[in-house]
mmCIF file of C-alpha atoms in Angstrom:
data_model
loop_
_atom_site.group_PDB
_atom_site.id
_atom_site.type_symbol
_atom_site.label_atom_id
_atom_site.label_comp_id
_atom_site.label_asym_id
_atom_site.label_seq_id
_atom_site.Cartn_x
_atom_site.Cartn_y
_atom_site.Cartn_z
ATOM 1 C CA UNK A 1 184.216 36.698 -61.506
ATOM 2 C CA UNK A 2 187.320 37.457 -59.566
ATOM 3 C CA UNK A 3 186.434 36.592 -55.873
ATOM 4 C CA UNK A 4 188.721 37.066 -52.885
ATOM 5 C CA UNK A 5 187.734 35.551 -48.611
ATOM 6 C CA UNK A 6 189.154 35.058 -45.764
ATOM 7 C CA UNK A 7 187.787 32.263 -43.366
ATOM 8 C CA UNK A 8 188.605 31.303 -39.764
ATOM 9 C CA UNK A 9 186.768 27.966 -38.557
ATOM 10 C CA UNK A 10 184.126 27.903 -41.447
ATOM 11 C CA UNK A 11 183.258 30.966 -40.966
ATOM 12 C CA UNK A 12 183.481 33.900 -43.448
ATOM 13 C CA UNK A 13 185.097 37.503 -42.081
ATOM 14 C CA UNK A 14 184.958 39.132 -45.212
ATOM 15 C CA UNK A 15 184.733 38.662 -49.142
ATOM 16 C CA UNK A 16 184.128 40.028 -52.123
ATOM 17 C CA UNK A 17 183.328 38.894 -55.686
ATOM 18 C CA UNK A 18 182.952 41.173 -59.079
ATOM 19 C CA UNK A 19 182.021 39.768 -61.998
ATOM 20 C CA UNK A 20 184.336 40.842 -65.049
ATOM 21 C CA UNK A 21 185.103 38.689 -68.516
ATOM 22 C CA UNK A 22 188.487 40.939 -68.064
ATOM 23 C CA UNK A 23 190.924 42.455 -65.878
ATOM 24 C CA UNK A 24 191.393 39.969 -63.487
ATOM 25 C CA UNK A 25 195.136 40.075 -63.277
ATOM 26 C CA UNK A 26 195.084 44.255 -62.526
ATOM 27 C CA UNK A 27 192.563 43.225 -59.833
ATOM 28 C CA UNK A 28 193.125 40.479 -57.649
ATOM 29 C CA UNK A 29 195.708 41.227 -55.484
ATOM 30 C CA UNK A 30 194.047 44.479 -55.035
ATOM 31 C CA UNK A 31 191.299 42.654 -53.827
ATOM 32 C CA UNK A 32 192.717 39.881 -51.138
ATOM 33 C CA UNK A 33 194.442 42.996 -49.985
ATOM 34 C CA UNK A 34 191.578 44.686 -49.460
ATOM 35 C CA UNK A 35 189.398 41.771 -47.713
ATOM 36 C CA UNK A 36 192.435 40.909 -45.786
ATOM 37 C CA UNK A 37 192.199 44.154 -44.489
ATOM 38 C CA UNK A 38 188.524 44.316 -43.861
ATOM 39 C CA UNK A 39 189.046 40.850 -41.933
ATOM 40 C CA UNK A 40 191.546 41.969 -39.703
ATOM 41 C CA UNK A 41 194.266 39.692 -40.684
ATOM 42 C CA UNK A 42 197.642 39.872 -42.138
ATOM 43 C CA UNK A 43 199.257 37.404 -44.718
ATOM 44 C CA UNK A 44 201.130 35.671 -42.082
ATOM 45 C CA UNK A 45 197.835 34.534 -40.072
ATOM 46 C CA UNK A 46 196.913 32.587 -42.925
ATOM 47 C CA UNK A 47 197.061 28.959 -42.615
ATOM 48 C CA UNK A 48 196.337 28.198 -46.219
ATOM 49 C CA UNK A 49 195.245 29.546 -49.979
ATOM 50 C CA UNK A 50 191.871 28.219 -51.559
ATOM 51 C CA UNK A 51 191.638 28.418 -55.505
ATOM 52 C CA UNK A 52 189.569 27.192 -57.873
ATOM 53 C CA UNK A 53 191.110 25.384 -60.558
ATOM 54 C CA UNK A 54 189.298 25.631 -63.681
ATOM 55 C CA UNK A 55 187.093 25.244 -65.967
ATOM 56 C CA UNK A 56 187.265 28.557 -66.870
ATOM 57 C CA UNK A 57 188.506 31.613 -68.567
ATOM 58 C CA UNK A 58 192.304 30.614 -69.260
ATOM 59 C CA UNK A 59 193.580 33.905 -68.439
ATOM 60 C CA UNK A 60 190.950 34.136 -65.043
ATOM 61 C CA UNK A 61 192.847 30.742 -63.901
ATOM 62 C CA UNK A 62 196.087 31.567 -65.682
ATOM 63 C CA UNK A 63 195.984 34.565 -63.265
ATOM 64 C CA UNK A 64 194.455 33.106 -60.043
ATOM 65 C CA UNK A 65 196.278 29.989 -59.892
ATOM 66 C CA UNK A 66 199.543 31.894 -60.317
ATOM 67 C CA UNK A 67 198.533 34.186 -57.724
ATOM 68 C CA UNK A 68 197.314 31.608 -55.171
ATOM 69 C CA UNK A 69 200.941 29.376 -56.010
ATOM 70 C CA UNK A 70 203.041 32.605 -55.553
ATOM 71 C CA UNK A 71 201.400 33.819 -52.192
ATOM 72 C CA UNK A 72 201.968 30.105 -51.247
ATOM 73 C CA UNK A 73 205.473 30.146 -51.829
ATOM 74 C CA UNK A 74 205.915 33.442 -50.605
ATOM 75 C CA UNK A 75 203.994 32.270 -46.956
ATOM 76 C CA UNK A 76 205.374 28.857 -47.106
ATOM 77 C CA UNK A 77 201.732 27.816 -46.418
ATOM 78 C CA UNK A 78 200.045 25.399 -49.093
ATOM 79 C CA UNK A 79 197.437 25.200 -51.666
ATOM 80 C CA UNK A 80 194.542 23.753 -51.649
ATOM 81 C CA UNK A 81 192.393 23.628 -55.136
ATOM 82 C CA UNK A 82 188.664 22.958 -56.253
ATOM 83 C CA UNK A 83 187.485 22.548 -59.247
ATOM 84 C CA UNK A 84 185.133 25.225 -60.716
ATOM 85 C CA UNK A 85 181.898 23.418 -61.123
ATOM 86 C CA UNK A 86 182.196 21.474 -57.828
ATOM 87 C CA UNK A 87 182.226 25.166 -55.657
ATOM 88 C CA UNK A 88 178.916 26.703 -57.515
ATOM 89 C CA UNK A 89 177.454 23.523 -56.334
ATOM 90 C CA UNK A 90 179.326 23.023 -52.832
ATOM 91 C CA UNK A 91 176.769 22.478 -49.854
ATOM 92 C CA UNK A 92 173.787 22.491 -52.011
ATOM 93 C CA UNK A 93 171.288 19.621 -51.588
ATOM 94 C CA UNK A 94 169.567 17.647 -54.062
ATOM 95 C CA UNK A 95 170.336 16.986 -57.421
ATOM 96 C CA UNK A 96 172.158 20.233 -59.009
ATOM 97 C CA UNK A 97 174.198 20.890 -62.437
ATOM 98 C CA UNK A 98 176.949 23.535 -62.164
ATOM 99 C CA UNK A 99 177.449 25.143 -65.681
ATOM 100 C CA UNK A 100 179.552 27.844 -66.637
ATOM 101 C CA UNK A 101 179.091 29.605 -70.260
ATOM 102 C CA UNK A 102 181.641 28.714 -72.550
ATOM 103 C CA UNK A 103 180.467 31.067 -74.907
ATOM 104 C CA UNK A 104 180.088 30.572 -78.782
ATOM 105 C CA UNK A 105 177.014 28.365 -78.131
ATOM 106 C CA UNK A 106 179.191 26.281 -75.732
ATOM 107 C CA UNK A 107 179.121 25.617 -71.635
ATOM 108 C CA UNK A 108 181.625 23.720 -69.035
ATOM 109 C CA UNK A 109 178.680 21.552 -66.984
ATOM 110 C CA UNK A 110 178.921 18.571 -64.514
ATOM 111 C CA UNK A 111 175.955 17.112 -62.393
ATOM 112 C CA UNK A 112 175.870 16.494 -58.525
ATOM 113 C CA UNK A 113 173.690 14.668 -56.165
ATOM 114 C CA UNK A 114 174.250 15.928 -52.678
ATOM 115 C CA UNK A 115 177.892 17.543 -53.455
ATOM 116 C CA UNK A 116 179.102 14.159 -55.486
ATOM 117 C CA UNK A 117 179.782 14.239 -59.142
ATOM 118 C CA UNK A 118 177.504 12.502 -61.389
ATOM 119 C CA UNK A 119 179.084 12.705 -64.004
ATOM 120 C CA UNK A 120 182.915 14.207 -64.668
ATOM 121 C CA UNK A 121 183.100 17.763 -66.391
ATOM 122 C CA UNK A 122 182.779 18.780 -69.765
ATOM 123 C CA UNK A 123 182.907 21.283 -72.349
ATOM 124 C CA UNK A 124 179.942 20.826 -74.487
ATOM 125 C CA UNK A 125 177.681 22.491 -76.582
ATOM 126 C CA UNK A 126 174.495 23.516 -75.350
ATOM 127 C CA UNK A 127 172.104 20.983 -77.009
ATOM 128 C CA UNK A 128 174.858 18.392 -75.823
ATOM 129 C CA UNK A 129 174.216 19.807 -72.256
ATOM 130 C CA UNK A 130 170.694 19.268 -71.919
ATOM 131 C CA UNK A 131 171.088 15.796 -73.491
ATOM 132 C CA UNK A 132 173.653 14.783 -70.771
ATOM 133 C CA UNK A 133 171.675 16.745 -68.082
ATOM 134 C CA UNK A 134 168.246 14.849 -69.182
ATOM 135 C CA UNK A 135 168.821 11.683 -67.251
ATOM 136 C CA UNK A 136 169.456 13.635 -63.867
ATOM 137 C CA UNK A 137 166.648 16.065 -63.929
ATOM 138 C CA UNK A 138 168.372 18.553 -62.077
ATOM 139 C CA UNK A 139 166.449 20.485 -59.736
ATOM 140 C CA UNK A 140 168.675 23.382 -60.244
ATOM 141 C CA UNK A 141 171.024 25.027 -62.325
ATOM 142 C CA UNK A 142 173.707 27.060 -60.840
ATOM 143 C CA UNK A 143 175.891 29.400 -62.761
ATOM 144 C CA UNK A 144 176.462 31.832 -65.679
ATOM 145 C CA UNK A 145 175.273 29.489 -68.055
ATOM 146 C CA UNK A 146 172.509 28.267 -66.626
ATOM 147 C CA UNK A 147 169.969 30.634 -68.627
ATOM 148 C CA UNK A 148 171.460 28.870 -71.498
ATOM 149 C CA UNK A 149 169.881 25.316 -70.130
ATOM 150 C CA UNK A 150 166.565 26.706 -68.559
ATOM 151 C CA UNK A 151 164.446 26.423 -71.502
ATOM 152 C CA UNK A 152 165.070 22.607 -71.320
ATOM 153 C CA UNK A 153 164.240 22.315 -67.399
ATOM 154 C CA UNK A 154 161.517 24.507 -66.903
ATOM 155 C CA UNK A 155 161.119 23.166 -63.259
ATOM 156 C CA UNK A 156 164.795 23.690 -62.567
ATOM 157 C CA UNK A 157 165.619 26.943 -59.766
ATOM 158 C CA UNK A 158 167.866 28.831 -61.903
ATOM 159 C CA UNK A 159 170.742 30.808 -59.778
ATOM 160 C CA UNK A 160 172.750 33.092 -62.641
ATOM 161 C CA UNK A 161 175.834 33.244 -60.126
ATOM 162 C CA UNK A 162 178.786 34.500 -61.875
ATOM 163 C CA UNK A 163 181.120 32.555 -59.639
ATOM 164 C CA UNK A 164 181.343 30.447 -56.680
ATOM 165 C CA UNK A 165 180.095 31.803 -53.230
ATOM 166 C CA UNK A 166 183.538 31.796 -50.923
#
């Protein structure tokens, strides 16, 4: 997904996020244009850029980390990154696993109790997955590849996001 918001105090005044496996790098500066604008700020009123740093397409984070480091330069303002997995999950309670398809059979997953890692990342197939994921018993599974992992928690909440909610 290519995701763009602006937040004063916590609060959100405007985002946006589209799901696309391409085209992020025609689109996101489009985009924080366009929810700058519907927020009613300008580039200088920012006090610092958010990005998530991977795992991920390589060209998605090629492209939004380049992005978020250039419009930090260019507003002398810094940088603040999250990882991936830990912002699908972020202010979520109980036991949760953020995972991410990978594709070819393959998903980016990591476990969290409360908003603390349970484990670290890690690219793994999907039988893998469920066999690190057993132990937890996640109560649900947040992301693009969590459809991929359902079968094997049938009690989990499944939320398909295709990114992480700004």
């Amino acid at each position: 997904a290519c995701v763009a918001a602006v937040l004063a105090d916590g609060e959100v005044l405007a985002a946006r996020s589209e799901p696309m496996a391409r085209g992020h790098q025609e689109r996101l500066a489009l985009l924080v244009k366009e929810v700058m604008s519907e927020a009613g700020v300008g580039f200088a009123d920012l006090d610092r850029i958010g990005v998530t740093r991977g795992p991920g397409s390589f060209t998605g984070l090629r492209v939004g980390l380049a992005f978020a480091k250039g419009l930090g330069f260019a507003l002398a303002r810094p940088v603040a990154a999250i990882g991936t997995l830990e912002a699908l999950v972020a202010g979520r309670p109980g036991v949760s696993a953020a995972v991410i398809d990978a594709r070819r059979d393959q998903v980016y997953m990591q476990a969290f109790a409360d908003g603390r890692p349970l484990c670290d990342p890690e690219a793994l197939s999907v039988d893998d997955a469920i066999a690190r994921l057993a132990p937890f018993a996640p109560s649900r599974l947040i992301g693009s590849g969590a459809v991929l992992l359902a079968p094997a928690f049938p009690t989990a909440d499944i939320v398909p996001a295709a990114g992480a909610d700004p």
